[in-house]
């Protein structure tokens, strides 16, 4: 299918700079999610949908963009909004919650959820602990229902499932309509489910990290939560080979995409600081070591873009990117965030480390970002296993 032309990066940067950036410092300080802001971002696209459903097919109400275009879209959001928390929340909904439904959902699931997700009417959420694949044992268990419940309040249905457990680090939990949940069976198998917020036995509690305060965080509690067979996403027992590998690749690439934009913004701030600040009466940029630092920052931005784009384009080739490429991109971006943030803070001056400035937010949130997706403990073994052809 031909991908329609769409000025993704520049458009998203301008939109986010206009509607999100003016309130970023206040929202960050108040740890506040702004639903009206999200609604505007979700519906402001020049040809219909905005940031809520870039990878949802056009016949299901989405923008029908390519993965490479979506990378540009999220990078533009990060650069324009200068808000890591907002960018994470948008990315989790727009990519991590929608693409598994597109890839493995039944026709009924796709038709029910994706149009409303693409419009921003229904938000999807999931725990970031579920994006690490087989390296983490699911915190939720699933067993076959034995009381004849079909999960809809009646009886004598087709069976269904009982889900029990708790998930923290659920990005989007307080405002989500539904959740993507991966649960373990007694026999070691795993199944993915789409669970509506209205399901009896499901509750959402307040919990979240100190980082990314503009992302709405929560804890998901499933207390003998009965769901119908129609809630299964993909093959029952098949999540370890279907949904989980896809989630890992999506997270490594597209949760890194906003940070590409943030790296560009931080580099621009570092350049401005080098031009404007004085050291012993001379502009900082006259110092050769400062010039070398700026050159290094620019190089890291270019390398990060190249690695992420290579991985994104593999999605567009009709397959998932090699886990080696996606993991290497995530590992490099996380390291680049630390390096560029520290340099931008030095060149911007002491005020740059406060929460009212991007370098302060990036220093706090970058540490959190580096630990998600499995961190180096997961990413390096993934890369090494691929190099050694260990499967």
JSON list of N, CA, C and O in Angstrom, two decimals, residues 192-227:
[
{"chain": "A", "resi": 192, "resn": "UNK", "atom": "N", "xyz": [-1.29, -13.17, 25.76]},
{"chain": "A", "resi": 192, "resn": "UNK", "atom": "CA", "xyz": [-1.56, -11.74, 25.82]},
{"chain": "A", "resi": 192, "resn": "UNK", "atom": "C", "xyz": [-3.07, -11.51, 25.77]},
{"chain": "A", "resi": 192, "resn": "UNK", "atom": "O", "xyz": [-3.80, -12.22, 25.06]},
{"chain": "A", "resi": 193, "resn": "UNK", "atom": "N", "xyz": [-3.53, -10.53, 26.53]},
{"chain": "A", "resi": 193, "resn": "UNK", "atom": "CA", "xyz": [-4.94, -10.19, 26.60]},
{"chain": "A", "resi": 193, "resn": "UNK", "atom": "C", "xyz": [-5.13, -8.68, 26.43]},
{"chain": "A", "resi": 193, "resn": "UNK", "atom": "O", "xyz": [-4.26, -7.89, 26.81]},
{"chain": "A", "resi": 194, "resn": "UNK", "atom": "N", "xyz": [-6.27, -8.31, 25.87]},
{"chain": "A", "resi": 194, "resn": "UNK", "atom": "CA", "xyz": [-6.72, -6.92, 25.89]},
{"chain": "A", "resi": 194, "resn": "UNK", "atom": "C", "xyz": [-7.86, -6.85, 26.90]},
{"chain": "A", "resi": 194, "resn": "UNK", "atom": "O", "xyz": [-8.91, -7.46, 26.70]},
{"chain": "A", "resi": 195, "resn": "UNK", "atom": "N", "xyz": [-7.64, -6.11, 27.99]},
{"chain": "A", "resi": 195, "resn": "UNK", "atom": "CA", "xyz": [-8.57, -6.11, 29.11]},
{"chain": "A", "resi": 195, "resn": "UNK", "atom": "C", "xyz": [-9.16, -4.71, 29.27]},
{"chain": "A", "resi": 195, "resn": "UNK", "atom": "O", "xyz": [-8.42, -3.74, 29.52]},
{"chain": "A", "resi": 196, "resn": "UNK", "atom": "N", "xyz": [-10.47, -4.59, 29.14]},
{"chain": "A", "resi": 196, "resn": "UNK", "atom": "CA", "xyz": [-11.13, -3.30, 29.30]},
{"chain": "A", "resi": 196, "resn": "UNK", "atom": "C", "xyz": [-11.10, -2.85, 30.76]},
{"chain": "A", "resi": 196, "resn": "UNK", "atom": "O", "xyz": [-11.17, -3.67, 31.68]},
{"chain": "A", "resi": 197, "resn": "UNK", "atom": "N", "xyz": [-11.03, -1.55, 30.95]},
{"chain": "A", "resi": 197, "resn": "UNK", "atom": "CA", "xyz": [-10.99, -0.99, 32.29]},
{"chain": "A", "resi": 197, "resn": "UNK", "atom": "C", "xyz": [-12.25, -1.33, 33.09]},
{"chain": "A", "resi": 197, "resn": "UNK", "atom": "O", "xyz": [-12.20, -1.46, 34.32]},
{"chain": "A", "resi": 198, "resn": "UNK", "atom": "N", "xyz": [-13.37, -1.50, 32.41]},
{"chain": "A", "resi": 198, "resn": "UNK", "atom": "CA", "xyz": [-14.65, -1.77, 33.07]},
{"chain": "A", "resi": 198, "resn": "UNK", "atom": "C", "xyz": [-14.80, -3.21, 33.53]},
{"chain": "A", "resi": 198, "resn": "UNK", "atom": "O", "xyz": [-15.81, -3.56, 34.14]},
{"chain": "A", "resi": 199, "resn": "UNK", "atom": "N", "xyz": [-13.81, -4.06, 33.26]},
{"chain": "A", "resi": 199, "resn": "UNK", "atom": "CA", "xyz": [-13.91, -5.47, 33.62]},
{"chain": "A", "resi": 199, "resn": "UNK", "atom": "C", "xyz": [-13.96, -5.63, 35.14]},
{"chain": "A", "resi": 199, "resn": "UNK", "atom": "O", "xyz": [-13.10, -5.10, 35.85]},
{"chain": "A", "resi": 200, "resn": "UNK", "atom": "N", "xyz": [-14.94, -6.37, 35.67]},
{"chain": "A", "resi": 200, "resn": "UNK", "atom": "CA", "xyz": [-15.00, -6.61, 37.12]},
{"chain": "A", "resi": 200, "resn": "UNK", "atom": "C", "xyz": [-13.72, -7.26, 37.62]},
{"chain": "A", "resi": 200, "resn": "UNK", "atom": "O", "xyz": [-13.17, -8.16, 36.99]},
{"chain": "A", "resi": 201, "resn": "UNK", "atom": "N", "xyz": [-13.24, -6.79, 38.77]},
{"chain": "A", "resi": 201, "resn": "UNK", "atom": "CA", "xyz": [-12.01, -7.30, 39.35]},
{"chain": "A", "resi": 201, "resn": "UNK", "atom": "C", "xyz": [-10.78, -6.52, 38.97]},
{"chain": "A", "resi": 201, "resn": "UNK", "atom": "O", "xyz": [-9.71, -6.74, 39.52]},
{"chain": "A", "resi": 202, "resn": "UNK", "atom": "N", "xyz": [-10.92, -5.59, 38.03]},
{"chain": "A", "resi": 202, "resn": "UNK", "atom": "CA", "xyz": [-9.79, -4.76, 37.62]},
{"chain": "A", "resi": 202, "resn": "UNK", "atom": "C", "xyz": [-9.87, -3.41, 38.34]},
{"chain": "A", "resi": 202, "resn": "UNK", "atom": "O", "xyz": [-10.93, -2.78, 38.36]},
{"chain": "A", "resi": 203, "resn": "UNK", "atom": "N", "xyz": [-8.77, -2.98, 38.89]},
{"chain": "A", "resi": 203, "resn": "UNK", "atom": "CA", "xyz": [-8.71, -1.66, 39.52]},
{"chain": "A", "resi": 203, "resn": "UNK", "atom": "C", "xyz": [-7.37, -1.02, 39.23]},
{"chain": "A", "resi": 203, "resn": "UNK", "atom": "O", "xyz": [-6.38, -1.70, 38.94]},
{"chain": "A", "resi": 204, "resn": "UNK", "atom": "N", "xyz": [-7.34, 0.30, 39.28]},
{"chain": "A", "resi": 204, "resn": "UNK", "atom": "CA", "xyz": [-6.14, 1.07, 39.00]},
{"chain": "A", "resi": 204, "resn": "UNK", "atom": "C", "xyz": [-5.78, 1.89, 40.24]},
{"chain": "A", "resi": 204, "resn": "UNK", "atom": "O", "xyz": [-6.62, 2.64, 40.75]},
{"chain": "A", "resi": 205, "resn": "UNK", "atom": "N", "xyz": [-4.58, 1.72, 40.72]},
{"chain": "A", "resi": 205, "resn": "UNK", "atom": "CA", "xyz": [-4.11, 2.48, 41.87]},
{"chain": "A", "resi": 205, "resn": "UNK", "atom": "C", "xyz": [-3.09, 3.53, 41.45]},
{"chain": "A", "resi": 205, "resn": "UNK", "atom": "O", "xyz": [-2.56, 3.50, 40.34]},
{"chain": "A", "resi": 206, "resn": "UNK", "atom": "N", "xyz": [-2.81, 4.45, 42.36]},
{"chain": "A", "resi": 206, "resn": "UNK", "atom": "CA", "xyz": [-1.84, 5.50, 42.09]},
{"chain": "A", "resi": 206, "resn": "UNK", "atom": "C", "xyz": [-0.45, 5.00, 42.46]},
{"chain": "A", "resi": 206, "resn": "UNK", "atom": "O", "xyz": [-0.20, 4.62, 43.59]},
{"chain": "A", "resi": 207, "resn": "UNK", "atom": "N", "xyz": [0.43, 5.02, 41.50]},
{"chain": "A", "resi": 207, "resn": "UNK", "atom": "CA", "xyz": [1.82, 4.63, 41.73]},
{"chain": "A", "resi": 207, "resn": "UNK", "atom": "C", "xyz": [2.61, 5.02, 40.49]},
{"chain": "A", "resi": 207, "resn": "UNK", "atom": "O", "xyz": [2.11, 4.94, 39.37]},
{"chain": "A", "resi": 208, "resn": "UNK", "atom": "N", "xyz": [3.83, 5.47, 40.71]},
{"chain": "A", "resi": 208, "resn": "UNK", "atom": "CA", "xyz": [4.65, 5.84, 39.57]},
{"chain": "A", "resi": 208, "resn": "UNK", "atom": "C", "xyz": [6.02, 6.28, 40.00]},
{"chain": "A", "resi": 208, "resn": "UNK", "atom": "O", "xyz": [6.25, 6.57, 41.18]},
{"chain": "A", "resi": 209, "resn": "UNK", "atom": "N", "xyz": [6.94, 6.36, 39.08]},
{"chain": "A", "resi": 209, "resn": "UNK", "atom": "CA", "xyz": [8.30, 6.80, 39.39]},
{"chain": "A", "resi": 209, "resn": "UNK", "atom": "C", "xyz": [8.38, 8.30, 39.60]},
{"chain": "A", "resi": 209, "resn": "UNK", "atom": "O", "xyz": [7.45, 9.04, 39.24]},
{"chain": "A", "resi": 210, "resn": "UNK", "atom": "N", "xyz": [9.48, 8.75, 40.15]},
{"chain": "A", "resi": 210, "resn": "UNK", "atom": "CA", "xyz": [9.70, 10.19, 40.29]},
{"chain": "A", "resi": 210, "resn": "UNK", "atom": "C", "xyz": [9.95, 10.84, 38.93]},
{"chain": "A", "resi": 210, "resn": "UNK", "atom": "O", "xyz": [9.71, 12.03, 38.75]},
{"chain": "A", "resi": 211, "resn": "UNK", "atom": "N", "xyz": [10.43, 10.04, 37.99]},
{"chain": "A", "resi": 211, "resn": "UNK", "atom": "CA", "xyz": [10.73, 10.56, 36.66]},
{"chain": "A", "resi": 211, "resn": "UNK", "atom": "C", "xyz": [9.47, 10.63, 35.81]},
{"chain": "A", "resi": 211, "resn": "UNK", "atom": "O", "xyz": [8.42, 10.11, 36.16]},
{"chain": "A", "resi": 212, "resn": "UNK", "atom": "N", "xyz": [9.59, 11.30, 34.66]},
{"chain": "A", "resi": 212, "resn": "UNK", "atom": "CA", "xyz": [8.51, 11.41, 33.68]},
{"chain": "A", "resi": 212, "resn": "UNK", "atom": "C", "xyz": [7.19, 11.83, 34.33]},
{"chain": "A", "resi": 212, "resn": "UNK", "atom": "O", "xyz": [6.14, 11.18, 34.13]},
{"chain": "A", "resi": 213, "resn": "UNK", "atom": "N", "xyz": [7.15, 12.90, 35.12]},
{"chain": "A", "resi": 213, "resn": "UNK", "atom": "CA", "xyz": [5.93, 13.23, 35.87]},
{"chain": "A", "resi": 213, "resn": "UNK", "atom": "C", "xyz": [4.75, 13.67, 35.02]},
{"chain": "A", "resi": 213, "resn": "UNK", "atom": "O", "xyz": [3.62, 13.67, 35.51]},
{"chain": "A", "resi": 214, "resn": "UNK", "atom": "N", "xyz": [4.97, 14.05, 33.77]},
{"chain": "A", "resi": 214, "resn": "UNK", "atom": "CA", "xyz": [3.84, 14.45, 32.92]},
{"chain": "A", "resi": 214, "resn": "UNK", "atom": "C", "xyz": [3.20, 13.26, 32.23]},
{"chain": "A", "resi": 214, "resn": "UNK", "atom": "O", "xyz": [2.22, 13.44, 31.49]},
{"chain": "A", "resi": 215, "resn": "UNK", "atom": "N", "xyz": [3.74, 12.08, 32.42]},
{"chain": "A", "resi": 215, "resn": "UNK", "atom": "CA", "xyz": [3.09, 10.84, 31.96]},
{"chain": "A", "resi": 215, "resn": "UNK", "atom": "C", "xyz": [2.18, 10.35, 33.07]},
{"chain": "A", "resi": 215, "resn": "UNK", "atom": "O", "xyz": [2.60, 10.29, 34.23]},
{"chain": "A", "resi": 216, "resn": "UNK", "atom": "N", "xyz": [0.95, 9.97, 32.78]},
{"chain": "A", "resi": 216, "resn": "UNK", "atom": "CA", "xyz": [0.05, 9.46, 33.83]},
{"chain": "A", "resi": 216, "resn": "UNK", "atom": "C", "xyz": [0.41, 8.01, 34.18]},
{"chain": "A", "resi": 216, "resn": "UNK", "atom": "O", "xyz": [0.24, 7.11, 33.37]},
{"chain": "A", "resi": 217, "resn": "UNK", "atom": "N", "xyz": [0.87, 7.80, 35.41]},
{"chain": "A", "resi": 217, "resn": "UNK", "atom": "CA", "xyz": [1.32, 6.48, 35.84]},
{"chain": "A", "resi": 217, "resn": "UNK", "atom": "C", "xyz": [0.31, 5.85, 36.78]},
{"chain": "A", "resi": 217, "resn": "UNK", "atom": "O", "xyz": [-0.43, 6.55, 37.47]},
{"chain": "A", "resi": 218, "resn": "UNK", "atom": "N", "xyz": [0.33, 4.52, 36.86]},
{"chain": "A", "resi": 218, "resn": "UNK", "atom": "CA", "xyz": [-0.53, 3.84, 37.81]},
{"chain": "A", "resi": 218, "resn": "UNK", "atom": "C", "xyz": [-0.14, 2.39, 37.97]},
{"chain": "A", "resi": 218, "resn": "UNK", "atom": "O", "xyz": [0.74, 1.87, 37.25]},
{"chain": "A", "resi": 219, "resn": "UNK", "atom": "N", "xyz": [-0.78, 1.74, 38.92]},
{"chain": "A", "resi": 219, "resn": "UNK", "atom": "CA", "xyz": [-0.61, 0.31, 39.17]},
{"chain": "A", "resi": 219, "resn": "UNK", "atom": "C", "xyz": [-1.91, -0.39, 38.81]},
{"chain": "A", "resi": 219, "resn": "UNK", "atom": "O", "xyz": [-2.99, 0.04, 39.21]},
{"chain": "A", "resi": 220, "resn": "UNK", "atom": "N", "xyz": [-1.79, -1.47, 38.06]},
{"chain": "A", "resi": 220, "resn": "UNK", "atom": "CA", "xyz": [-2.96, -2.24, 37.63]},
{"chain": "A", "resi": 220, "resn": "UNK", "atom": "C", "xyz": [-3.09, -3.47, 38.52]},
{"chain": "A", "resi": 220, "resn": "UNK", "atom": "O", "xyz": [-2.14, -4.23, 38.69]},
{"chain": "A", "resi": 221, "resn": "UNK", "atom": "N", "xyz": [-4.27, -3.63, 39.12]},
{"chain": "A", "resi": 221, "resn": "UNK", "atom": "CA", "xyz": [-4.54, -4.77, 39.99]},
{"chain": "A", "resi": 221, "resn": "UNK", "atom": "C", "xyz": [-5.64, -5.61, 39.36]},
{"chain": "A", "resi": 221, "resn": "UNK", "atom": "O", "xyz": [-6.72, -5.11, 39.04]},
{"chain": "A", "resi": 222, "resn": "UNK", "atom": "N", "xyz": [-5.36, -6.90, 39.19]},
{"chain": "A", "resi": 222, "resn": "UNK", "atom": "CA", "xyz": [-6.32, -7.84, 38.62]},
{"chain": "A", "resi": 222, "resn": "UNK", "atom": "C", "xyz": [-6.61, -8.89, 39.69]},
{"chain": "A", "resi": 222, "resn": "UNK", "atom": "O", "xyz": [-5.77, -9.74, 39.99]},
{"chain": "A", "resi": 223, "resn": "UNK", "atom": "N", "xyz": [-7.80, -8.81, 40.27]},
{"chain": "A", "resi": 223, "resn": "UNK", "atom": "CA", "xyz": [-8.18, -9.71, 41.37]},
{"chain": "A", "resi": 223, "resn": "UNK", "atom": "C", "xyz": [-9.22, -10.70, 40.85]},
{"chain": "A", "resi": 223, "resn": "UNK", "atom": "O", "xyz": [-10.42, -10.38, 40.79]},
{"chain": "A", "resi": 224, "resn": "UNK", "atom": "N", "xyz": [-8.76, -11.89, 40.45]},
{"chain": "A", "resi": 224, "resn": "UNK", "atom": "CA", "xyz": [-9.66, -12.89, 39.87]},
{"chain": "A", "resi": 224, "resn": "UNK", "atom": "C", "xyz": [-10.54, -12.24, 38.80]},
{"chain": "A", "resi": 224, "resn": "UNK", "atom": "O", "xyz": [-11.77, -12.35, 38.81]},
{"chain": "A", "resi": 225, "resn": "UNK", "atom": "N", "xyz": [-9.88, -11.58, 37.90]},
{"chain": "A", "resi": 225, "resn": "UNK", "atom": "CA", "xyz": [-10.54, -10.81, 36.85]},
{"chain": "A", "resi": 225, "resn": "UNK", "atom": "C", "xyz": [-10.90, -11.77, 35.70]},
{"chain": "A", "resi": 225, "resn": "UNK", "atom": "O", "xyz": [-10.03, -12.35, 35.06]},
{"chain": "A", "resi": 226, "resn": "UNK", "atom": "N", "xyz": [-12.19, -11.94, 35.44]},
{"chain": "A", "resi": 226, "resn": "UNK", "atom": "CA", "xyz": [-12.65, -12.89, 34.43]},
{"chain": "A", "resi": 226, "resn": "UNK", "atom": "C", "xyz": [-12.82, -12.16, 33.08]},
{"chain": "A", "resi": 226, "resn": "UNK", "atom": "O", "xyz": [-13.53, -11.17, 32.99]},
{"chain": "A", "resi": 227, "resn": "UNK", "atom": "N", "xyz": [-12.14, -12.70, 32.06]},
{"chain": "A", "resi": 227, "resn": "UNK", "atom": "CA", "xyz": [-12.24, -12.12, 30.72]},
{"chain": "A", "resi": 227, "resn": "UNK", "atom": "C", "xyz": [-12.65, -13.21, 29.74]},
{"chain": "A", "resi": 227, "resn": "UNK", "atom": "O", "xyz": [-12.34, -14.39, 29.94]}
]
